[in-house]
Amino acid sequence: MDKLQVEGGRPLSGSVSVSGAKNAALPLMAASILASGPLTLTNIPRLGDLRTMGRLLRHMGGSADLYPDDGAGGHREEAVLSMSGIDRPEAPHDLVKTMRASALVLGPLLARHGRARVSLPGGCAIGVRPIDLHLKALSNMGAEFDLSGGDIVARAPKGGLVGAEIRFESVTVTGTENVMMAAALAKGRTVIQNAAREPEVTDTARALLAMGAKITGVESDELVVDGVDALSEATHRVMPDRIEAATLVAAVALTGGSAVVRGARLNDMAMVLGKFTEAGVLLRAHNGDLHVESDPDLIAAVNITTSPYPGFPTDMQAQFLALMTRARGASIVTETIFENRFMHVAELRRLGADITLEGRTAVVKGTERLSGAPMTASDLRASASLLLAALAAEGTSDIYRVYHLDRGYDRLDQKLNSLGARITRMPA
Ligand code: EPZ
């Protein structure tokens, strides 16, 4: 297991590029199951969860070639996924336990193969995270489920899944993706109401359209999918990762730097960028590049409440809270999506942050300075939060269990070092 040793207090400068979006690439990799030919994804990020999804697709009997050689000693950020050879439509516990997003194969397997055996995802650090809404929606389409040995054993009707009217009682991102993918090959029309509108859902829909799916209402909260008999091969460029981009903005803001974040799709980030601006971070967009400048002593306290897109993304809550630990004044951070997404708070307090927790709300009183200390990561976005705070803290910090970070960020430590940070990866 590695740790990251961070020498804090260094302003960041220079420019850095954003990688492809993890939370688009994962459903897109699952969508390959639907196609009768290969699905090629370009601009995929290099991170653990995609490698896990690749292992899962190969376990099923498909071929998943990730990061192929570029013939010049490097690798291409591509995945070539040929899933027509699936002979084992199942997602076993040892793979699902490391990556809950494995549940995304359920809809595609039911639609394409009429059956699936998927380990019921356990909870994780940030919450119980059931998939009851996925199962309820798929059963509306005729799927039947049994629970056996911790696995969901799923079957579609003899004639295949049937289109249905589905209304999610609460917004679910992968639930929307699972049902949209299943509906693409179902018989008849499926209407998905209260659909998630996250850009990653839209990116998945765009790839399905390129494969020949019939979907309208894309980007809205009501998706209408008319099932087709087959989906063809396609090539799709994965959208840029809006959460990685915002995490990089927070790093520059916290260290009082001046740097350029390249390649983000700024329209996906309106709410987050608005909050950075409200906090006094100077942002200037130019040809798709984002110039970021800030003075950490002038960061103003700003309140945030997470909510489904286009609201403030829960995946940026921990990182923005880290910024608020250095703000002037008190900030109220309310987490409405997950029941336990403040694991970073106890660790940030070790640097001297002044944070009070009351249920799903954190009150953050900004302090003049943070001082380095050892910390332990608990989940993906918490680990990013600790890293950001360590960059701003005086002195040295050690961050343990960085495998959490490596699951969901593409070489974030290297990207930050290219901006002048001093982060050393070493055995813990
Ligand atoms: C997706 O998770 C993302 N993961 C998460 O990103 C993100 O935090 C989340 O959406 C919210 O934006 C991927 O896209 C792979 P949900 P997902 O279903 O789909 C409850 C990261 O850091 N719920 O929208 O699992 C659930 O417990 C990760 O990159 C049910 O109760 O989230 C949660 O409280 C973390 N029953 C809320 O809804 C269900 O059947 C939203 O969950 C499904 C969800």
Short mmCIF file of C-alpha atoms and ligand atoms in Angstrom, two decimals:
data_model
loop_
_atom_site.label_atom_id
_atom_site.label_comp_id
_atom_site.label_asym_id
_atom_site.label_seq_id
_atom_site.Cartn_x
_atom_site.Cartn_y
_atom_site.Cartn_z
CA MET A 1 0.00 0.00 0.00
CA ASP A 2 1.31 3.47 -0.87
CA LYS A 3 1.13 6.79 0.91
CA LEU A 4 1.54 10.28 -0.50
CA GLN A 5 3.93 12.62 1.28
CA VAL A 6 3.00 16.23 0.59
CA GLU A 7 5.13 19.29 1.22
CA GLY A 8 2.49 22.02 1.53
CA GLY A 9 2.47 25.78 1.10
CA ARG A 10 3.56 25.88 -2.54
CA PRO A 11 1.44 27.96 -4.97
CA LEU A 12 0.60 26.09 -8.20
CA SER A 13 1.31 27.44 -11.67
CA GLY A 14 1.51 26.24 -15.28
CA SER A 15 -1.14 24.26 -17.16
CA VAL A 16 -2.70 20.83 -16.81
CA SER A 17 -5.10 18.80 -18.98
CA VAL A 18 -8.29 17.11 -17.83
CA SER A 19 -8.75 13.39 -18.55
CA GLY A 20 -11.86 11.59 -19.72
CA ALA A 21 -14.71 11.21 -17.22
CA LYS A 22 -14.63 8.11 -14.99
CA ASN A 23 -18.40 8.25 -14.46
CA ALA A 24 -19.06 8.35 -18.19
CA ALA A 25 -16.47 5.71 -19.14
CA LEU A 26 -17.93 3.17 -16.68
CA PRO A 27 -21.50 3.09 -18.10
CA LEU A 28 -20.04 3.33 -21.60
CA MET A 29 -17.96 0.21 -20.98
CA ALA A 30 -21.11 -1.58 -19.79
CA ALA A 31 -22.95 -0.38 -22.92
CA SER A 32 -20.51 -2.42 -25.04
CA ILE A 33 -22.44 -5.51 -23.89
CA LEU A 34 -25.40 -4.32 -25.98
CA ALA A 35 -23.52 -4.04 -29.28
CA SER A 36 -23.24 -6.77 -31.91
CA GLY A 37 -19.82 -5.35 -32.88
CA PRO A 38 -16.93 -3.66 -31.08
CA LEU A 39 -17.42 -0.43 -29.15
CA THR A 40 -14.30 1.75 -29.22
CA LEU A 41 -13.99 4.40 -26.51
CA THR A 42 -11.38 7.11 -26.87
CA ASN A 43 -10.16 9.65 -24.29
CA ILE A 44 -10.63 7.17 -21.44
CA PRO A 45 -8.86 8.04 -18.16
CA ARG A 46 -6.17 5.82 -16.68
CA LEU A 47 -7.55 4.73 -13.34
CA GLY A 48 -8.37 1.71 -11.23
CA ASP A 49 -12.12 1.50 -11.69
CA LEU A 50 -11.80 1.20 -15.47
CA ARG A 51 -9.23 -1.57 -15.10
CA THR A 52 -11.71 -3.35 -12.79
CA MET A 53 -14.53 -2.95 -15.32
CA GLY A 54 -12.19 -4.33 -17.99
CA ARG A 55 -11.51 -7.37 -15.79
CA LEU A 56 -15.25 -7.83 -15.32
CA LEU A 57 -16.00 -7.72 -19.06
CA ARG A 58 -13.22 -10.24 -19.73
CA HIS A 59 -14.52 -12.45 -16.90
CA MET A 60 -17.82 -12.62 -18.78
CA GLY A 61 -16.06 -13.91 -21.88
CA GLY A 62 -15.78 -10.68 -23.83
CA SER A 63 -12.62 -8.99 -25.02
CA ALA A 64 -11.68 -5.70 -23.43
CA ASP A 65 -8.45 -4.18 -24.68
CA LEU A 66 -7.64 -1.13 -22.55
CA TYR A 67 -4.78 1.30 -23.07
CA PRO A 68 -3.35 -0.47 -26.16
CA ASP A 69 0.27 0.22 -27.14
CA ASP A 70 0.67 3.22 -29.38
CA GLY A 71 3.61 1.58 -31.11
CA ALA A 72 5.96 4.28 -29.81
CA GLY A 73 6.52 2.87 -26.33
CA GLY A 74 3.41 4.56 -24.93
CA HIS A 75 -0.27 3.71 -24.58
CA ARG A 76 -3.41 5.12 -26.15
CA GLU A 77 -6.22 6.30 -23.87
CA GLU A 78 -8.56 3.88 -25.63
CA ALA A 79 -10.69 0.83 -24.93
CA VAL A 80 -11.73 -1.59 -27.66
CA LEU A 81 -14.60 -3.66 -26.28
CA SER A 82 -15.96 -6.68 -28.17
CA MET A 83 -18.62 -8.29 -26.05
CA SER A 84 -20.46 -10.51 -28.54
CA GLY A 85 -18.66 -13.54 -27.09
CA ILE A 86 -20.17 -13.34 -23.59
CA ASP A 87 -20.75 -16.85 -22.24
CA ARG A 88 -20.85 -16.03 -18.53
CA PRO A 89 -23.31 -13.14 -17.89
CA GLU A 90 -22.26 -12.61 -14.31
CA ALA A 91 -20.50 -10.10 -12.06
CA PRO A 92 -18.91 -11.97 -9.13
CA HIS A 93 -18.55 -10.63 -5.60
CA ASP A 94 -14.78 -10.18 -5.69
CA LEU A 95 -15.12 -7.71 -8.56
CA VAL A 96 -18.32 -5.98 -7.42
CA LYS A 97 -17.03 -5.41 -3.90
CA THR A 98 -14.20 -3.27 -5.23
CA MET A 99 -16.43 -1.38 -7.63
CA ARG A 100 -20.13 -0.85 -7.06
CA ALA A 101 -20.54 0.46 -10.59
CA SER A 102 -20.39 -3.21 -11.69
CA ALA A 103 -24.17 -3.08 -11.20
CA LEU A 104 -24.21 -1.19 -14.50
CA VAL A 105 -23.87 -4.51 -16.36
CA LEU A 106 -27.26 -5.69 -15.09
CA GLY A 107 -29.46 -3.83 -17.57
CA PRO A 108 -27.29 -4.58 -20.62
CA LEU A 109 -26.97 -8.31 -19.74
CA LEU A 110 -30.74 -8.66 -19.28
CA ALA A 111 -31.41 -6.86 -22.54
CA ARG A 112 -28.84 -8.71 -24.63
CA HIS A 113 -28.73 -12.16 -22.98
CA GLY A 114 -32.00 -12.38 -21.05
CA ARG A 115 -30.23 -13.33 -17.82
CA ALA A 116 -27.61 -12.13 -15.36
CA ARG A 117 -26.09 -13.00 -12.01
CA VAL A 118 -24.70 -9.88 -10.30
CA SER A 119 -23.37 -9.76 -6.76
CA LEU A 120 -25.60 -7.39 -4.78
CA PRO A 121 -23.34 -4.35 -4.21
CA GLY A 122 -22.54 -3.92 -0.55
CA GLY A 123 -22.49 -0.47 0.96
CA CYS A 124 -19.40 1.66 0.95
CA ALA A 125 -17.87 4.33 3.17
CA ILE A 126 -20.28 7.04 2.01
CA GLY A 127 -23.50 5.13 2.45
CA VAL A 128 -25.65 2.01 2.12
CA ARG A 129 -26.18 2.76 -1.59
CA PRO A 130 -28.87 0.18 -2.42
CA ILE A 131 -29.93 -0.52 -6.01
CA ASP A 132 -33.62 -1.09 -5.22
CA LEU A 133 -34.65 1.62 -7.68
CA HIS A 134 -32.72 -0.14 -10.48
CA LEU A 135 -34.43 -3.47 -9.71
CA LYS A 136 -37.92 -1.97 -9.38
CA ALA A 137 -37.59 -0.22 -12.76
CA LEU A 138 -36.24 -3.33 -14.51
CA SER A 139 -39.03 -5.45 -13.02
CA ASN A 140 -41.51 -3.00 -14.59
CA MET A 141 -39.91 -4.13 -17.87
CA GLY A 142 -40.64 -7.77 -17.05
CA ALA A 143 -37.39 -8.76 -15.35
CA GLU A 144 -37.60 -11.16 -12.39
CA PHE A 145 -35.06 -11.28 -9.56
CA ASP A 146 -34.10 -13.79 -6.89
CA LEU A 147 -31.43 -13.34 -4.24
CA SER A 148 -29.12 -16.31 -3.90
CA GLY A 149 -25.91 -16.33 -1.90
CA GLY A 150 -25.65 -12.54 -2.02
CA ASP A 151 -26.11 -12.54 -5.79
CA ILE A 152 -29.02 -11.07 -7.71
CA VAL A 153 -30.18 -13.80 -10.14
CA ALA A 154 -32.05 -11.97 -12.90
CA ARG A 155 -34.15 -13.23 -15.78
CA ALA A 156 -35.91 -11.42 -18.60
CA PRO A 157 -39.24 -12.69 -20.02
CA LYS A 158 -38.99 -15.29 -22.84
CA GLY A 159 -39.58 -12.68 -25.50
CA GLY A 160 -37.17 -10.25 -23.91
CA LEU A 161 -37.62 -7.10 -21.81
CA VAL A 162 -40.72 -5.04 -22.58
CA GLY A 163 -40.82 -1.24 -22.70
CA ALA A 164 -42.60 0.38 -19.73
CA GLU A 165 -43.52 3.70 -18.10
CA ILE A 166 -40.95 4.22 -15.35
CA ARG A 167 -40.87 7.01 -12.80
CA PHE A 168 -37.90 7.05 -10.42
CA GLU A 169 -39.09 8.12 -6.95
CA SER A 170 -35.69 9.76 -6.47
CA VAL A 171 -32.94 10.66 -8.92
CA THR A 172 -30.43 7.88 -9.50
CA VAL A 173 -27.55 8.34 -11.95
CA THR A 174 -26.57 4.70 -12.58
CA GLY A 175 -30.20 3.67 -12.17
CA THR A 176 -31.10 5.92 -15.10
CA GLU A 177 -28.15 4.58 -17.10
CA ASN A 178 -29.01 0.93 -16.33
CA VAL A 179 -32.63 1.33 -17.43
CA MET A 180 -31.79 3.44 -20.49
CA MET A 181 -29.34 0.76 -21.68
CA ALA A 182 -31.87 -2.04 -21.03
CA ALA A 183 -34.61 -0.11 -22.83
CA ALA A 184 -32.43 0.34 -25.93
CA LEU A 185 -33.01 -3.35 -26.84
CA ALA A 186 -36.41 -3.86 -25.15
CA LYS A 187 -39.61 -4.47 -27.09
CA GLY A 188 -41.51 -1.22 -27.54
CA ARG A 189 -41.26 2.16 -25.83
CA THR A 190 -39.85 2.96 -22.39
CA VAL A 191 -40.45 6.35 -20.81
CA ILE A 192 -38.12 7.20 -17.93
CA GLN A 193 -39.46 10.02 -15.77
CA ASN A 194 -37.41 11.81 -13.10
CA ALA A 195 -34.34 10.66 -15.01
CA ALA A 196 -30.92 11.87 -13.86
CA ARG A 197 -29.62 14.72 -16.02
CA GLU A 198 -25.93 14.38 -15.15
CA PRO A 199 -23.69 15.02 -18.20
CA GLU A 200 -22.38 11.46 -17.86
CA VAL A 201 -25.92 10.14 -18.47
CA THR A 202 -26.10 12.33 -21.57
CA ASP A 203 -22.70 11.08 -22.74
CA THR A 204 -23.91 7.48 -22.41
CA ALA A 205 -27.07 8.34 -24.35
CA ARG A 206 -24.97 9.89 -27.11
CA ALA A 207 -22.93 6.70 -27.47
CA LEU A 208 -26.11 4.59 -27.56
CA LEU A 209 -27.48 6.86 -30.33
CA ALA A 210 -24.24 6.35 -32.28
CA MET A 211 -24.81 2.59 -31.89
CA GLY A 212 -28.29 2.97 -33.44
CA ALA A 213 -30.47 3.37 -30.33
CA LYS A 214 -33.63 5.48 -30.55
CA ILE A 215 -33.66 7.94 -27.62
CA THR A 216 -35.30 11.34 -27.30
CA GLY A 217 -35.37 13.79 -24.40
CA VAL A 218 -31.60 13.54 -23.93
CA GLU A 219 -30.41 16.08 -21.31
CA SER A 220 -33.95 16.32 -19.92
CA ASP A 221 -35.49 14.51 -16.94
CA GLU A 222 -37.76 12.50 -19.22
CA LEU A 223 -36.08 10.03 -21.57
CA VAL A 224 -38.10 8.19 -24.23
CA VAL A 225 -36.44 5.05 -25.59
CA ASP A 226 -37.87 3.00 -28.49
CA GLY A 227 -36.26 -0.43 -28.44
CA VAL A 228 -34.50 -1.69 -31.58
CA ASP A 229 -33.53 -5.25 -32.57
CA ALA A 230 -29.77 -4.72 -32.46
CA LEU A 231 -27.13 -2.10 -31.77
CA SER A 232 -24.09 -1.80 -33.98
CA GLU A 233 -20.44 -1.08 -33.43
CA ALA A 234 -19.42 2.52 -32.83
CA THR A 235 -16.58 4.76 -31.73
CA HIS A 236 -17.21 7.32 -29.00
CA ARG A 237 -14.97 9.92 -27.39
CA VAL A 238 -15.58 10.05 -23.64
CA MET A 239 -16.49 13.51 -22.27
CA PRO A 240 -13.96 15.30 -20.06
CA ASP A 241 -14.16 14.70 -16.32
CA ARG A 242 -15.93 17.70 -14.75
CA ILE A 243 -15.13 16.51 -11.20
CA GLU A 244 -11.42 16.13 -11.90
CA ALA A 245 -11.44 19.59 -13.52
CA ALA A 246 -13.16 21.15 -10.50
CA THR A 247 -10.75 19.33 -8.17
CA LEU A 248 -7.83 20.91 -10.05
CA VAL A 249 -9.48 24.36 -9.76
CA ALA A 250 -9.80 23.83 -6.01
CA ALA A 251 -6.09 22.91 -5.79
CA VAL A 252 -5.02 26.14 -7.50
CA ALA A 253 -7.47 28.16 -5.39
CA LEU A 254 -6.25 26.65 -2.10
CA THR A 255 -2.56 27.19 -2.81
CA GLY A 256 -2.91 30.77 -4.07
CA GLY A 257 -1.63 29.87 -7.49
CA SER A 258 -2.29 30.98 -11.04
CA ALA A 259 -2.69 28.15 -13.54
CA VAL A 260 -4.65 26.92 -16.57
CA VAL A 261 -6.95 23.87 -16.54
CA ARG A 262 -7.25 22.65 -20.12
CA GLY A 263 -9.91 20.62 -21.90
CA ALA A 264 -12.82 20.80 -19.45
CA ARG A 265 -16.37 21.21 -20.80
CA LEU A 266 -17.22 24.37 -18.87
CA ASN A 267 -20.98 24.13 -19.57
CA ASP A 268 -21.04 21.00 -17.40
CA MET A 269 -19.57 22.94 -14.48
CA ALA A 270 -21.72 26.09 -14.24
CA MET A 271 -22.87 25.57 -10.64
CA VAL A 272 -19.45 24.64 -9.29
CA LEU A 273 -17.66 27.45 -11.14
CA GLY A 274 -20.30 29.87 -9.87
CA LYS A 275 -19.51 28.83 -6.30
CA PHE A 276 -15.75 29.19 -6.86
CA THR A 277 -16.39 32.70 -8.21
CA GLU A 278 -18.61 33.55 -5.22
CA ALA A 279 -15.70 32.42 -3.02
CA GLY A 280 -13.43 34.96 -4.70
CA VAL A 281 -11.50 32.65 -7.03
CA LEU A 282 -10.70 34.48 -10.27
CA LEU A 283 -11.81 32.37 -13.27
CA ARG A 284 -11.40 33.31 -16.91
CA ALA A 285 -12.50 31.01 -19.73
CA HIS A 286 -10.61 31.26 -23.00
CA ASN A 287 -11.05 28.80 -25.91
CA GLY A 288 -12.11 25.99 -23.59
CA ASP A 289 -9.23 26.66 -21.21
CA LEU A 290 -9.91 27.84 -17.71
CA HIS A 291 -7.49 30.34 -16.17
CA VAL A 292 -7.61 30.08 -12.38
CA GLU A 293 -6.10 32.59 -9.98
CA SER A 294 -6.64 33.14 -6.27
CA ASP A 295 -5.25 34.57 -3.06
CA PRO A 296 -6.05 32.05 -0.28
CA ASP A 297 -6.20 34.87 2.26
CA LEU A 298 -9.06 36.41 0.29
CA ILE A 299 -11.22 33.28 -0.11
CA ALA A 300 -14.74 34.11 1.10
CA ALA A 301 -16.96 31.62 2.95
CA VAL A 302 -19.71 30.27 0.69
CA ASN A 303 -22.62 27.94 1.52
CA ILE A 304 -23.22 24.86 -0.64
CA THR A 305 -25.98 22.25 -0.71
CA THR A 306 -25.43 19.21 -2.91
CA SER A 307 -28.22 18.13 -5.26
CA PRO A 308 -28.68 16.25 -8.54
CA TYR A 309 -27.49 17.96 -11.74
CA PRO A 310 -27.61 20.84 -12.52
CA GLY A 311 -27.21 21.41 -8.76
CA PHE A 312 -23.92 21.37 -6.86
CA PRO A 313 -22.46 17.85 -7.39
CA THR A 314 -22.01 15.70 -4.31
CA ASP A 315 -18.74 14.47 -5.85
CA MET A 316 -17.28 17.96 -5.33
CA GLN A 317 -18.54 18.46 -1.75
CA ALA A 318 -15.44 17.15 0.02
CA GLN A 319 -13.06 19.14 -2.17
CA PHE A 320 -15.03 22.40 -1.84
CA LEU A 321 -15.24 21.88 1.93
CA ALA A 322 -11.42 21.69 1.98
CA LEU A 323 -11.33 25.12 0.31
CA MET A 324 -13.74 26.51 2.91
CA THR A 325 -11.35 25.54 5.74
CA ARG A 326 -9.19 28.50 4.62
CA ALA A 327 -12.05 30.92 3.87
CA ARG A 328 -12.80 34.11 5.80
CA GLY A 329 -16.02 33.47 7.72
CA ALA A 330 -18.24 30.45 8.27
CA SER A 331 -19.53 28.22 5.47
CA ILE A 332 -22.47 25.82 5.72
CA VAL A 333 -22.00 22.62 3.68
CA THR A 334 -25.10 20.45 3.36
CA GLU A 335 -24.91 16.96 1.85
CA THR A 336 -28.32 15.77 0.64
CA ILE A 337 -27.35 12.80 -1.55
CA PHE A 338 -25.40 10.40 0.68
CA GLU A 339 -25.89 9.76 4.37
CA ASN A 340 -22.26 9.49 5.34
CA ARG A 341 -20.16 11.67 3.09
CA PHE A 342 -18.26 13.65 5.75
CA MET A 343 -15.50 11.11 6.44
CA HIS A 344 -12.94 13.75 5.39
CA VAL A 345 -13.98 16.09 8.24
CA ALA A 346 -12.25 14.25 11.10
CA GLU A 347 -9.05 14.07 9.04
CA LEU A 348 -9.14 17.77 8.07
CA ARG A 349 -9.51 18.67 11.77
CA ARG A 350 -6.05 17.10 12.27
CA LEU A 351 -4.61 19.93 10.15
CA GLY A 352 -6.30 22.48 12.39
CA ALA A 353 -9.53 22.93 10.41
CA ASP A 354 -12.49 24.18 12.47
CA ILE A 355 -15.49 22.08 11.38
CA THR A 356 -18.65 21.19 13.33
CA LEU A 357 -20.89 18.39 12.09
CA GLU A 358 -24.65 18.37 12.66
CA GLY A 359 -26.24 15.45 10.79
CA ARG A 360 -25.94 16.15 7.08
CA THR A 361 -24.58 19.65 7.62
CA ALA A 362 -21.03 20.76 8.30
CA VAL A 363 -20.29 24.27 9.60
CA VAL A 364 -16.77 25.24 8.49
CA LYS A 365 -15.11 28.20 10.19
CA GLY A 366 -12.17 29.31 8.04
CA THR A 367 -8.77 29.52 9.69
CA GLU A 368 -5.69 31.56 8.81
CA ARG A 369 -3.52 28.49 8.49
CA LEU A 370 -3.49 24.71 8.33
CA SER A 371 -0.48 22.70 9.46
CA GLY A 372 0.58 19.38 8.01
CA ALA A 373 -0.20 16.06 9.72
CA PRO A 374 -0.63 12.37 8.84
CA MET A 375 -4.13 11.55 7.51
CA THR A 376 -5.97 8.44 6.31
CA ALA A 377 -8.20 8.38 3.24
CA SER A 378 -11.58 6.64 3.52
CA ASP A 379 -13.15 7.01 0.07
CA LEU A 380 -12.44 8.49 -3.32
CA ARG A 381 -13.50 12.11 -2.96
CA ALA A 382 -12.43 12.30 0.70
CA SER A 383 -8.90 11.35 -0.40
CA ALA A 384 -8.93 14.24 -2.89
CA SER A 385 -10.09 16.57 -0.11
CA LEU A 386 -7.22 15.52 2.17
CA LEU A 387 -4.70 15.99 -0.66
CA LEU A 388 -5.99 19.49 -1.39
CA ALA A 389 -5.80 20.50 2.26
CA ALA A 390 -2.28 19.06 2.53
CA LEU A 391 -1.22 21.22 -0.44
CA ALA A 392 -2.45 24.30 1.45
CA ALA A 393 -1.04 23.29 4.84
CA GLU A 394 2.33 24.47 6.12
CA GLY A 395 4.80 21.64 6.54
CA THR A 396 4.56 18.00 5.56
CA SER A 397 1.53 15.70 5.49
CA ASP A 398 1.34 11.97 4.90
CA ILE A 399 -1.86 10.57 3.34
CA TYR A 400 -2.41 6.83 3.80
CA ARG A 401 -4.63 4.41 1.79
CA VAL A 402 -4.21 6.35 -1.43
CA TYR A 403 -5.62 3.40 -3.36
CA HIS A 404 -8.93 5.21 -2.85
CA LEU A 405 -7.56 8.12 -4.88
CA ASP A 406 -6.10 5.89 -7.60
CA ARG A 407 -9.48 4.24 -8.19
CA GLY A 408 -11.07 7.42 -9.43
CA TYR A 409 -8.42 9.94 -10.49
CA ASP A 410 -6.01 9.71 -13.42
CA ARG A 411 -2.53 10.26 -11.89
CA LEU A 412 -3.74 13.29 -9.90
CA ASP A 413 -0.51 13.46 -7.86
CA GLN A 414 1.56 13.63 -11.06
CA LYS A 415 -0.73 16.30 -12.52
CA LEU A 416 -0.39 18.41 -9.38
CA ASN A 417 3.40 17.96 -9.36
CA SER A 418 3.45 19.22 -12.96
CA LEU A 419 1.94 22.43 -11.52
CA GLY A 420 4.69 22.74 -8.94
CA ALA A 421 3.33 20.69 -6.05
CA ARG A 422 5.75 18.46 -4.10
CA ILE A 423 3.95 15.13 -3.69
CA THR A 424 5.99 11.96 -3.29
CA ARG A 425 4.41 8.51 -3.62
CA MET A 426 6.14 5.95 -1.40
CA PRO A 427 5.43 2.66 0.32
CA ALA A 428 3.41 3.31 3.48
C1 EPZ B 1 -23.27 7.90 -9.24
O1 EPZ B 1 -23.43 6.93 -8.24
C2 EPZ B 1 -21.78 8.20 -9.29
N1 EPZ B 1 -21.05 6.99 -9.66
C3 EPZ B 1 -21.31 8.69 -7.92
O2 EPZ B 1 -19.93 9.03 -8.03
C4 EPZ B 1 -22.09 9.95 -7.56
O3 EPZ B 1 -21.73 10.39 -6.28
C5 EPZ B 1 -23.60 9.65 -7.60
O4 EPZ B 1 -23.96 9.11 -8.89
C6 EPZ B 1 -24.45 10.89 -7.36
O5 EPZ B 1 -24.16 11.86 -8.33
C7 EPZ B 1 -21.02 6.61 -10.97
O6 EPZ B 1 -21.62 7.25 -11.84
C8 EPZ B 1 -20.25 5.37 -11.31
P1 EPZ B 1 -27.22 7.47 -7.28
P2 EPZ B 1 -24.86 6.20 -8.08
O7 EPZ B 1 -27.89 6.20 -7.70
O8 EPZ B 1 -25.53 6.08 -9.40
C9 EPZ B 1 -29.78 6.40 -3.41
C10 EPZ B 1 -17.69 9.14 -7.37
O9 EPZ B 1 -17.19 9.71 -6.38
N2 EPZ B 1 -30.23 5.24 -4.21
O10 EPZ B 1 -27.49 8.71 -8.09
O11 EPZ B 1 -24.62 4.97 -7.28
C11 EPZ B 1 -28.29 6.32 -3.12
O12 EPZ B 1 -28.08 5.54 -1.96
C12 EPZ B 1 -18.97 8.35 -7.20
O13 EPZ B 1 -17.24 9.18 -8.55
C13 EPZ B 1 -31.18 4.38 -3.66
O14 EPZ B 1 -31.64 4.58 -2.53
O15 EPZ B 1 -25.66 7.24 -7.21
C14 EPZ B 1 -27.92 7.77 -2.94
O16 EPZ B 1 -28.27 8.15 -1.63
C15 EPZ B 1 -19.39 8.24 -5.74
N3 EPZ B 1 -31.60 3.31 -4.40
C16 EPZ B 1 -28.83 8.49 -3.93
O17 EPZ B 1 -29.91 7.58 -4.21
C17 EPZ B 1 -31.12 3.07 -5.65
O18 EPZ B 1 -31.56 2.09 -6.29
C18 EPZ B 1 -28.18 8.86 -5.25
O19 EPZ B 1 -27.56 7.70 -5.74
C19 EPZ B 1 -30.16 3.94 -6.19
C20 EPZ B 1 -29.73 5.02 -5.45
#
